[in-house]
mmCIF file of C-alpha atoms and ligand atoms in Angstrom:
data_model
loop_
_atom_site.group_PDB
_atom_site.id
_atom_site.type_symbol
_atom_site.label_atom_id
_atom_site.label_comp_id
_atom_site.label_asym_id
_atom_site.label_seq_id
_atom_site.Cartn_x
_atom_site.Cartn_y
_atom_site.Cartn_z
ATOM 1 C CA MET A 1 7.583 -11.700 -26.595
ATOM 2 C CA ALA A 2 10.463 -14.513 -26.092
ATOM 3 C CA LYS A 3 10.486 -15.507 -22.422
ATOM 4 C CA GLU A 4 12.852 -14.525 -20.001
ATOM 5 C CA SER A 5 14.915 -15.927 -18.110
ATOM 6 C CA LYS A 6 15.165 -15.854 -13.939
ATOM 7 C CA GLU A 7 18.505 -15.418 -14.238
ATOM 8 C CA ASN A 8 17.803 -12.270 -16.696
ATOM 9 C CA LEU A 9 15.238 -10.973 -14.919
ATOM 10 C CA ALA A 10 16.324 -10.592 -11.261
ATOM 11 C CA ARG A 11 19.117 -9.548 -12.801
ATOM 12 C CA ARG A 12 17.054 -6.935 -14.549
ATOM 13 C CA PHE A 13 15.162 -6.427 -11.066
ATOM 14 C CA GLY A 14 17.660 -5.473 -8.987
ATOM 15 C CA LYS A 15 19.389 -2.834 -11.259
ATOM 16 C CA VAL A 16 15.725 -1.317 -11.573
ATOM 17 C CA TYR A 17 15.297 -1.381 -7.913
ATOM 18 C CA ALA A 18 18.503 -0.022 -7.749
ATOM 19 C CA ILE A 19 17.607 3.089 -10.036
ATOM 20 C CA LEU A 20 14.374 4.043 -8.288
ATOM 21 C CA GLU A 21 15.956 3.595 -4.971
ATOM 22 C CA LYS A 22 18.799 6.848 -6.122
ATOM 23 C CA THR A 23 16.007 8.198 -8.048
ATOM 24 C CA TYR A 24 13.321 8.469 -4.524
ATOM 25 C CA PRO A 25 15.455 7.932 -1.964
ATOM 26 C CA ASP A 26 12.655 9.497 0.228
ATOM 27 C CA ALA A 27 10.405 6.967 -0.866
ATOM 28 C CA LYS A 28 7.710 5.835 2.454
ATOM 29 C CA CYS A 29 4.500 5.564 3.208
ATOM 30 C CA ARG A 30 2.691 8.773 2.763
ATOM 31 C CA LEU A 31 -0.386 8.173 5.019
ATOM 32 C CA GLU A 32 1.041 9.954 8.209
ATOM 33 C CA HIS A 33 -0.022 7.765 11.567
ATOM 34 C CA GLY A 34 2.179 8.144 14.799
ATOM 35 C CA ASN A 35 0.996 4.141 15.756
ATOM 36 C CA PRO A 36 -0.140 0.704 14.072
ATOM 37 C CA PHE A 37 -3.937 2.108 15.198
ATOM 38 C CA GLU A 38 -3.740 5.252 12.949
ATOM 39 C CA MET A 39 -1.657 3.513 10.795
ATOM 40 C CA LEU A 40 -4.994 0.770 10.352
ATOM 41 C CA ILE A 41 -7.997 3.374 10.451
ATOM 42 C CA ALA A 42 -5.868 4.766 7.540
ATOM 43 C CA THR A 43 -5.147 2.019 5.734
ATOM 44 C CA ILE A 44 -9.081 1.637 5.504
ATOM 45 C CA LEU A 45 -10.074 5.277 4.259
ATOM 46 C CA SER A 46 -7.471 5.162 1.827
ATOM 47 C CA ALA A 47 -9.707 2.775 -0.152
ATOM 48 C CA GLN A 48 -10.437 4.760 -3.325
ATOM 49 C CA CYS A 49 -9.219 7.682 -1.717
ATOM 50 C CA THR A 50 -6.415 9.616 -2.058
ATOM 51 C CA ASP A 51 -3.502 9.356 0.796
ATOM 52 C CA GLU A 52 -4.056 13.344 0.878
ATOM 53 C CA ARG A 53 -7.355 13.534 1.997
ATOM 54 C CA VAL A 54 -6.901 10.918 3.764
ATOM 55 C CA ASN A 55 -4.277 12.919 5.755
ATOM 56 C CA ILE A 56 -6.507 15.526 6.178
ATOM 57 C CA VAL A 57 -9.505 13.535 7.470
ATOM 58 C CA CYS A 58 -7.232 11.403 9.726
ATOM 59 C CA LYS A 59 -5.732 14.721 11.070
ATOM 60 C CA SER A 60 -9.240 15.596 13.120
ATOM 61 C CA LEU A 61 -10.306 11.783 13.835
ATOM 62 C CA PHE A 62 -7.689 11.143 15.764
ATOM 63 C CA ARG A 63 -8.571 14.036 17.968
ATOM 64 C CA LYS A 64 -12.067 13.039 18.894
ATOM 65 C CA TYR A 65 -11.226 9.476 18.134
ATOM 66 C CA ARG A 66 -8.583 8.946 20.128
ATOM 67 C CA CYS A 67 -8.062 5.035 20.974
ATOM 68 C CA PRO A 68 -10.747 1.942 19.127
ATOM 69 C CA ALA A 69 -13.351 2.194 21.975
ATOM 70 C CA ASP A 70 -13.691 5.727 20.878
ATOM 71 C CA PHE A 71 -14.854 4.375 17.467
ATOM 72 C CA ALA A 72 -16.400 1.130 17.935
ATOM 73 C CA ALA A 73 -19.012 3.749 20.956
ATOM 74 C CA SER A 74 -20.096 6.412 18.482
ATOM 75 C CA PRO A 75 -22.925 6.874 17.650
ATOM 76 C CA PRO A 76 -24.460 5.870 14.525
ATOM 77 C CA GLY A 77 -24.133 8.426 11.913
ATOM 78 C CA GLN A 78 -21.441 10.344 14.002
ATOM 79 C CA LEU A 79 -17.999 8.357 12.194
ATOM 80 C CA GLU A 80 -19.646 8.266 8.609
ATOM 81 C CA ASN A 81 -20.070 12.498 8.971
ATOM 82 C CA ASP A 82 -16.768 12.573 9.922
ATOM 83 C CA ILE A 83 -15.121 10.124 7.520
ATOM 84 C CA ARG A 84 -18.059 11.373 4.420
ATOM 85 C CA SER A 85 -15.406 12.705 2.054
ATOM 86 C CA THR A 86 -12.947 10.297 2.149
ATOM 87 C CA GLY A 87 -15.960 8.359 0.281
ATOM 88 C CA PHE A 88 -17.423 4.697 0.906
ATOM 89 C CA PHE A 89 -18.100 6.253 3.878
ATOM 90 C CA ASN A 90 -20.785 3.665 5.029
ATOM 91 C CA ASN A 91 -18.881 0.665 4.639
ATOM 92 C CA LYS A 92 -15.950 1.910 5.843
ATOM 93 C CA ALA A 93 -17.490 3.316 8.592
ATOM 94 C CA LYS A 94 -18.921 -0.297 9.383
ATOM 95 C CA ASN A 95 -15.914 -2.266 8.595
ATOM 96 C CA ILE A 96 -13.826 0.160 11.057
ATOM 97 C CA ARG A 97 -16.645 -0.210 14.094
ATOM 98 C CA GLY A 98 -16.193 -3.819 13.465
ATOM 99 C CA ALA A 99 -12.113 -3.801 13.149
ATOM 100 C CA CYS A 100 -12.353 -1.754 16.401
ATOM 101 C CA SER A 101 -14.399 -4.098 18.694
ATOM 102 C CA LYS A 102 -12.777 -6.582 17.628
ATOM 103 C CA ILE A 103 -9.528 -5.422 18.734
ATOM 104 C CA ILE A 104 -11.386 -4.607 21.969
ATOM 105 C CA GLY A 105 -12.707 -8.291 22.613
ATOM 106 C CA GLU A 106 -9.679 -10.210 21.073
ATOM 107 C CA PHE A 107 -6.571 -8.920 20.858
ATOM 108 C CA GLY A 108 -6.572 -6.534 24.554
ATOM 109 C CA GLY A 109 -7.437 -3.134 22.766
ATOM 110 C CA LYS A 110 -3.969 -3.277 20.257
ATOM 111 C CA VAL A 111 -3.348 -3.927 16.870
ATOM 112 C CA PRO A 112 -2.806 -7.106 16.445
ATOM 113 C CA ASP A 113 0.446 -7.800 14.094
ATOM 114 C CA THR A 114 0.572 -10.836 12.633
ATOM 115 C CA MET A 115 -0.596 -11.503 9.147
ATOM 116 C CA GLU A 116 -2.433 -13.905 10.192
ATOM 117 C CA GLN A 117 -4.729 -12.098 12.975
ATOM 118 C CA LEU A 118 -4.779 -8.808 11.007
ATOM 119 C CA LEU A 119 -6.588 -10.727 8.112
ATOM 120 C CA THR A 120 -9.790 -11.856 10.994
ATOM 121 C CA LEU A 121 -10.327 -8.027 11.124
ATOM 122 C CA PRO A 122 -13.841 -6.431 9.140
ATOM 123 C CA GLY A 123 -12.332 -4.391 6.273
ATOM 124 C CA VAL A 124 -8.654 -6.292 6.234
ATOM 125 C CA ALA A 125 -7.712 -7.782 3.468
ATOM 126 C CA ARG A 126 -3.905 -8.407 2.656
ATOM 127 C CA LYS A 127 -3.616 -5.271 1.021
ATOM 128 C CA THR A 128 -3.715 -3.272 4.268
ATOM 129 C CA ALA A 129 -2.869 -5.955 6.647
ATOM 130 C CA ASN A 130 0.605 -5.296 4.681
ATOM 131 C CA VAL A 131 0.512 -1.772 4.820
ATOM 132 C CA VAL A 132 0.089 -1.875 8.350
ATOM 133 C CA LEU A 133 2.988 -5.114 8.644
ATOM 134 C CA GLY A 134 5.475 -3.135 6.660
ATOM 135 C CA ASN A 135 4.712 0.557 7.946
ATOM 136 C CA ALA A 136 3.852 0.575 11.500
ATOM 137 C CA PHE A 137 5.931 -2.611 12.934
ATOM 138 C CA GLY A 138 8.657 -2.580 10.153
ATOM 139 C CA LYS A 139 7.801 -6.567 9.667
ATOM 140 C CA ASN A 140 8.137 -7.730 6.181
ATOM 141 C CA GLU A 141 5.801 -10.557 6.049
ATOM 142 C CA GLY A 142 4.486 -9.702 2.087
ATOM 143 C CA ILE A 143 4.119 -6.764 -0.700
ATOM 144 C CA VAL A 144 1.215 -4.059 -0.835
ATOM 145 C CA VAL A 145 0.158 -4.689 -4.150
ATOM 146 C CA ASP A 146 -2.174 -1.065 -5.052
ATOM 147 C CA THR A 147 -3.045 0.384 -8.281
ATOM 148 C CA HIS A 148 0.362 1.199 -9.140
ATOM 149 C CA VAL A 149 2.259 -1.976 -8.239
ATOM 150 C CA LEU A 150 0.391 -3.687 -10.266
ATOM 151 C CA ARG A 151 0.533 -1.633 -13.288
ATOM 152 C CA LEU A 152 4.544 -1.248 -12.749
ATOM 153 C CA ALA A 153 5.221 -4.775 -11.925
ATOM 154 C CA GLY A 154 3.261 -5.991 -15.496
ATOM 155 C CA ARG A 155 4.954 -2.943 -17.178
ATOM 156 C CA PHE A 156 8.092 -4.110 -16.251
ATOM 157 C CA GLY A 157 8.000 -7.674 -16.703
ATOM 158 C CA PHE A 158 7.916 -8.805 -13.653
ATOM 159 C CA SER A 159 4.649 -10.519 -13.093
ATOM 160 C CA ARG A 160 2.825 -11.349 -16.332
ATOM 161 C CA HIS A 161 -0.090 -11.915 -13.884
ATOM 162 C CA ALA A 162 -2.932 -10.322 -13.635
ATOM 163 C CA ASP A 163 -4.973 -10.880 -9.742
ATOM 164 C CA PRO A 164 -2.704 -8.938 -6.818
ATOM 165 C CA VAL A 165 -2.096 -12.193 -4.783
ATOM 166 C CA LYS A 166 -0.033 -13.869 -7.383
ATOM 167 C CA ILE A 167 1.770 -10.330 -8.855
ATOM 168 C CA GLU A 168 2.810 -10.071 -4.802
ATOM 169 C CA GLN A 169 4.527 -14.036 -4.701
ATOM 170 C CA ASP A 170 6.521 -13.237 -7.936
ATOM 171 C CA LEU A 171 7.628 -9.754 -6.597
ATOM 172 C CA MET A 172 8.598 -11.336 -3.326
ATOM 173 C CA ALA A 173 10.252 -13.732 -5.053
ATOM 174 C CA LEU A 174 12.677 -11.258 -6.868
ATOM 175 C CA CYS A 175 12.804 -9.157 -4.067
ATOM 176 C CA PRO A 176 15.178 -9.742 -1.268
ATOM 177 C CA ARG A 177 13.029 -9.928 2.234
ATOM 178 C CA LYS A 178 14.279 -7.032 4.164
ATOM 179 C CA ASN A 179 13.319 -4.397 0.771
ATOM 180 C CA TRP A 180 9.872 -6.057 0.398
ATOM 181 C CA ALA A 181 8.257 -2.619 2.005
ATOM 182 C CA LEU A 182 10.417 -0.476 0.049
ATOM 183 C CA LEU A 183 9.624 -1.615 -3.087
ATOM 184 C CA SER A 184 6.355 -1.137 -3.070
ATOM 185 C CA HIS A 185 6.687 3.245 -2.045
ATOM 186 C CA LEU A 186 9.428 2.607 -3.914
ATOM 187 C CA LEU A 187 7.238 1.855 -7.635
ATOM 188 C CA ILE A 188 3.875 3.866 -6.174
ATOM 189 C CA PHE A 189 6.282 7.147 -6.951
ATOM 190 C CA HIS A 190 7.395 5.978 -10.424
ATOM 191 C CA GLY A 191 4.147 5.595 -10.837
ATOM 192 C CA ARG A 192 2.977 8.913 -9.922
ATOM 193 C CA ALA A 193 6.015 10.280 -11.199
ATOM 194 C CA TYR A 194 7.342 8.621 -14.476
ATOM 195 C CA CYS A 195 4.765 5.218 -15.101
ATOM 196 C CA THR A 196 1.461 7.100 -15.141
ATOM 197 C CA ALA A 197 -1.567 5.272 -15.834
ATOM 198 C CA ARG A 198 -2.701 7.355 -19.099
ATOM 199 C CA LYS A 199 0.928 8.930 -19.946
ATOM 200 C CA PRO A 200 3.700 7.306 -19.176
ATOM 201 C CA ASP A 201 6.595 9.410 -19.957
ATOM 202 C CA CYS A 202 9.410 7.042 -21.805
ATOM 203 C CA PRO A 203 11.615 9.483 -22.466
ATOM 204 C CA GLU A 204 12.254 10.810 -19.501
ATOM 205 C CA CYS A 205 11.457 7.554 -17.386
ATOM 206 C CA PRO A 206 15.268 6.939 -15.738
ATOM 207 C CA ALA A 207 14.631 3.182 -15.566
ATOM 208 C CA SER A 208 13.691 3.123 -19.630
ATOM 209 C CA LYS A 209 16.363 1.210 -20.906
ATOM 210 C CA LEU A 210 15.498 -1.659 -18.182
ATOM 211 C CA CYS A 211 11.801 -1.715 -19.437
ATOM 212 C CA PRO A 212 10.579 -3.735 -21.713
ATOM 213 C CA SER A 213 6.794 -1.938 -22.569
ATOM 214 C CA ALA A 214 9.293 1.195 -23.529
ATOM 215 C CA GLY A 215 7.704 3.152 -26.090
ATOM 216 C CA LYS A 216 5.546 0.538 -26.149
ATOM 217 C CA ALA A 217 3.075 1.664 -22.660
HETATM 218 S S1 SF4 B 1 9.806 2.933 -19.604
HETATM 219 FE FE1 SF4 B 1 7.448 3.609 -19.980
HETATM 220 S S2 SF4 B 1 6.620 2.028 -19.377
HETATM 221 FE FE2 SF4 B 1 8.409 1.552 -18.543
HETATM 222 S S3 SF4 B 1 9.056 2.287 -16.775
HETATM 223 FE FE3 SF4 B 1 9.457 3.935 -17.475
HETATM 224 S S4 SF4 B 1 7.579 5.496 -17.475
HETATM 225 FE FE4 SF4 B 1 6.555 3.167 -17.429
#
């Protein structure tokens, strides 16, 4: 396939964005949270787990553990048991305890609000940091690239890369900064509604006329 010019790509991106924004006016983070700390814990738990399951687990979790100190001081096995149903619970519990200890020891008990500081917390990579910054602090520092965003960026031809960091850079170059957080929500909603991994519904997809993968994905 011939390489699309930068101008065409930018124009096409803008049109796709407008269609998605119109199609999903309620697109937002589906992880329920009341503050940055809850957002951080929910995001760590969401790895390899559905948002629905994380929301169920967090409902009782945040009644039992109200602050970083509660998590950091939890007896061995207890936190693991409380988050068991989210999967990979040993690793997640270790990361949550480690992150909470660091938040207490180095950040005065508050979740830091910069990419640089967030990345020092155990269990926090760029994707988690972007979720927390974009949704709990309202800061557009980057774009969350999860499995849906990764798949759709490829199908829409917004990126030719497979590496999430490079995909993020390509999307950041195409999308105005003020829309970075919303872009990933829109792509995630579209990935669930039409452009699923196994069976994309191209005939019904509202963006099919602008998608190079229509009928081929
Ligand atoms: S046309 Fe098909 S492949 Fe392209 S975005 Fe829509 S559902 Fe996905």
